[in-house]
Amino acid sequence: MNSEILNYIGLGNLDVGYILIGLSVLIMILIILVIIQIVNTSKLKKKYMKFMQGKDAKSLEMDIIGLYEDNKFIKTSMEKNKKDIKNLYKKLESAFQKMGIVKYDAFREMGGQLSFSLVLLDENDNGFILNSVHSTEGCYSYTKEIENGQCSITLGEEEKQALDIAMGING
């Protein structure tokens, strides 16, 4: 079978059966693609219906506005919390965070380890040593200032031990 149209486009020698088979395959592929699109559209429609269930445009708009306001409130609360935490950290730098205590007998005739050296330091190892010496005549207390983990006055053995404990120095 010779066709003028096939001759015009340069396919005059081609068998019409091949063309029909090719067109049939193309139609089948297109039908499969249409079915896939129908299934996808159906899934999307179900999701949309579930999303819109019991809603109209006005109530959906109010829901979205509510979510936006909630989000805005959470952001401002988060910023406030960040500032508060920063202030707390700043205040904690100067609070006493480290402690060391050593109990001892100041005099050989006294027992019970009633004397002690107490060290209180902040984050930067600044603070003081409180030393209390108990004897038969009374109890005497004095302090020594600590700056950057150092004391300008010579420390006794117990005071040095208490300072090392507070600073976390094992020795």
Tab-separated table of C-alpha atoms in Angstrom:
chain	number	residue	atom	x	y	z
A	1	MET	CA	0.000	0.000	0.000
A	2	ASN	CA	1.445	3.231	-1.133
A	3	SER	CA	0.371	6.481	0.441
A	4	GLU	CA	1.046	9.972	-0.802
A	5	ILE	CA	1.492	11.275	2.741
A	6	LEU	CA	4.093	8.604	3.549
A	7	ASN	CA	5.880	9.332	0.305
A	8	TYR	CA	5.820	13.060	1.050
A	9	ILE	CA	7.536	12.625	4.471
A	10	GLY	CA	10.001	10.087	3.102
A	11	LEU	CA	8.461	6.935	4.528
A	12	GLY	CA	6.856	5.588	1.350
A	13	ASN	CA	8.766	2.315	1.408
A	14	LEU	CA	7.832	1.616	5.041
A	15	ASP	CA	5.282	-1.067	5.786
A	16	VAL	CA	2.072	0.274	7.381
A	17	GLY	CA	2.083	-2.634	9.859
A	18	TYR	CA	5.243	-1.318	11.468
A	19	ILE	CA	3.690	2.087	11.806
A	20	LEU	CA	0.591	0.600	13.407
A	21	ILE	CA	2.693	-1.438	15.864
A	22	GLY	CA	4.728	1.645	16.745
A	23	LEU	CA	1.608	3.726	17.263
A	24	SER	CA	0.054	0.943	19.371
A	25	VAL	CA	3.123	0.851	21.644
A	26	LEU	CA	3.059	4.645	21.923
A	27	ILE	CA	-0.650	4.587	22.809
A	28	MET	CA	-0.023	1.928	25.484
A	29	ILE	CA	2.774	4.004	27.031
A	30	LEU	CA	0.536	7.076	27.030
A	31	ILE	CA	-2.318	5.107	28.643
A	32	ILE	CA	0.069	3.887	31.404
A	33	LEU	CA	1.262	7.471	31.995
A	34	VAL	CA	-2.345	8.711	32.198
A	35	ILE	CA	-3.179	5.976	34.742
A	36	ILE	CA	-0.138	6.946	36.850
A	37	GLN	CA	-1.214	10.591	36.758
A	38	ILE	CA	-4.775	9.667	37.772
A	39	VAL	CA	-3.445	7.684	40.763
A	40	ASN	CA	-1.166	10.561	41.819
A	41	THR	CA	-3.995	13.061	41.463
A	42	SER	CA	-6.257	10.810	43.519
A	43	LYS	CA	-3.657	10.600	46.327
A	44	LEU	CA	-3.189	14.359	46.256
A	45	LYS	CA	-6.953	14.904	46.360
A	46	LYS	CA	-7.255	12.605	49.414
A	47	LYS	CA	-4.503	14.545	51.206
A	48	TYR	CA	-6.163	17.825	50.316
A	49	MET	CA	-9.558	16.632	51.547
A	50	LYS	CA	-8.014	15.441	54.811
A	51	PHE	CA	-6.252	18.789	55.223
A	52	MET	CA	-9.396	20.758	54.509
A	53	GLN	CA	-11.706	18.495	56.536
A	54	GLY	CA	-14.171	20.656	58.456
A	55	LYS	CA	-12.535	23.849	57.228
A	56	ASP	CA	-13.504	26.648	55.024
A	57	ALA	CA	-11.266	29.407	53.736
A	58	LYS	CA	-12.006	31.679	56.715
A	59	SER	CA	-11.249	29.076	59.418
A	60	LEU	CA	-8.112	27.907	57.594
A	61	GLU	CA	-6.895	31.494	57.425
A	62	MET	CA	-7.492	31.875	61.173
A	63	ASP	CA	-5.543	28.656	61.834
A	64	ILE	CA	-2.612	29.916	59.779
A	65	ILE	CA	-2.692	33.300	61.542
A	66	GLY	CA	-2.749	31.471	64.904
A	67	LEU	CA	0.278	29.402	63.926
A	68	TYR	CA	2.095	32.540	62.789
A	69	GLU	CA	1.360	34.273	66.112
A	70	ASP	CA	2.513	31.198	68.055
A	71	ASN	CA	5.724	31.122	66.044
A	72	LYS	CA	6.311	34.823	66.697
A	73	PHE	CA	5.726	34.313	70.451
A	74	ILE	CA	8.152	31.380	70.527
A	75	LYS	CA	10.834	33.434	68.762
A	76	THR	CA	10.515	36.354	71.190
A	77	SER	CA	10.514	33.963	74.155
A	78	MET	CA	13.625	32.268	72.803
A	79	GLU	CA	15.439	35.595	72.435
A	80	LYS	CA	14.481	36.565	75.997
A	81	ASN	CA	15.687	33.189	77.275
A	82	LYS	CA	19.011	33.636	75.458
A	83	LYS	CA	19.511	37.032	77.126
A	84	ASP	CA	18.541	35.647	80.534
A	85	ILE	CA	20.958	32.736	80.193
A	86	LYS	CA	23.735	35.111	79.133
A	87	ASN	CA	23.065	37.280	82.219
A	88	LEU	CA	23.064	34.222	84.476
A	89	TYR	CA	26.417	33.067	83.113
A	90	LYS	CA	27.843	36.543	83.647
A	91	LYS	CA	26.617	36.572	87.260
A	92	LEU	CA	27.873	33.048	87.896
A	93	GLU	CA	31.415	34.041	86.961
A	94	SER	CA	31.732	35.937	90.243
A	95	ALA	CA	29.786	33.432	92.392
A	96	PHE	CA	31.759	30.999	94.526
A	97	GLN	CA	31.863	27.753	92.592
A	98	LYS	CA	34.874	25.957	93.960
A	99	MET	CA	35.398	24.859	97.530
A	100	GLY	CA	38.133	23.099	99.440
A	101	ILE	CA	38.276	22.310	103.142
A	102	VAL	CA	40.946	20.672	105.276
A	103	LYS	CA	40.369	19.853	108.950
A	104	TYR	CA	43.377	19.486	111.217
A	105	ASP	CA	44.695	19.631	114.788
A	106	ALA	CA	46.442	22.972	115.282
A	107	PHE	CA	48.122	21.873	118.504
A	108	ARG	CA	49.350	18.454	119.566
A	109	GLU	CA	47.537	18.513	122.934
A	110	MET	CA	44.160	19.103	121.236
A	111	GLY	CA	42.335	16.290	119.460
A	112	GLY	CA	39.232	16.013	117.275
A	113	GLN	CA	40.482	18.131	114.351
A	114	LEU	CA	38.614	21.270	115.429
A	115	SER	CA	40.727	23.643	113.303
A	116	PHE	CA	40.097	24.049	109.579
A	117	SER	CA	41.057	25.885	106.400
A	118	LEU	CA	38.195	26.691	104.039
A	119	VAL	CA	38.788	27.981	100.508
A	120	LEU	CA	36.011	29.546	98.376
A	121	LEU	CA	36.818	30.490	94.749
A	122	ASP	CA	34.897	31.801	91.759
A	123	GLU	CA	35.294	30.655	88.143
A	124	ASN	CA	38.482	32.714	87.731
A	125	ASP	CA	40.069	31.306	90.912
A	126	ASN	CA	39.491	34.497	92.878
A	127	GLY	CA	38.230	34.292	96.449
A	128	PHE	CA	39.565	33.772	99.952
A	129	ILE	CA	40.859	31.314	102.526
A	130	LEU	CA	39.134	31.263	105.908
A	131	ASN	CA	41.361	29.703	108.509
A	132	SER	CA	40.029	28.876	111.972
A	133	VAL	CA	42.495	27.752	114.647
A	134	HIS	CA	41.017	26.132	117.768
A	135	SER	CA	43.092	26.014	120.948
A	136	THR	CA	42.436	25.555	124.669
A	137	GLU	CA	42.383	29.341	125.068
A	138	GLY	CA	39.851	30.016	122.287
A	139	CYS	CA	39.161	29.993	118.598
A	140	TYR	CA	40.926	32.403	116.226
A	141	SER	CA	39.851	33.052	112.634
A	142	TYR	CA	41.551	34.926	109.837
A	143	THR	CA	41.306	35.218	106.059
A	144	LYS	CA	43.709	35.463	103.163
A	145	GLU	CA	42.761	36.824	99.751
A	146	ILE	CA	43.261	34.663	96.651
A	147	GLU	CA	43.662	36.223	93.181
A	148	ASN	CA	44.014	34.030	90.097
A	149	GLY	CA	44.761	31.038	92.312
A	150	GLN	CA	47.640	32.782	94.089
A	151	CYS	CA	47.994	34.320	97.546
A	152	SER	CA	50.374	37.204	98.300
A	153	ILE	CA	50.840	35.889	101.853
A	154	THR	CA	52.663	32.631	102.536
A	155	LEU	CA	50.236	29.751	103.000
A	156	GLY	CA	50.408	27.088	105.653
A	157	GLU	CA	50.396	23.404	104.733
A	158	GLU	CA	46.661	22.979	105.430
A	159	GLU	CA	45.785	26.196	103.582
A	160	LYS	CA	47.781	25.043	100.555
A	161	GLN	CA	46.011	21.661	100.633
A	162	ALA	CA	42.591	23.331	100.796
A	163	LEU	CA	43.518	25.657	97.898
A	164	ASP	CA	44.692	22.702	95.803
A	165	ILE	CA	41.423	20.866	96.525
A	166	ALA	CA	39.349	23.909	95.482
A	167	MET	CA	41.345	24.365	92.271
A	168	GLY	CA	41.171	20.648	91.486
A	169	ILE	CA	44.913	20.112	91.716
A	170	ASN	CA	45.692	16.582	92.807
A	171	GLY	CA	48.918	16.268	94.652
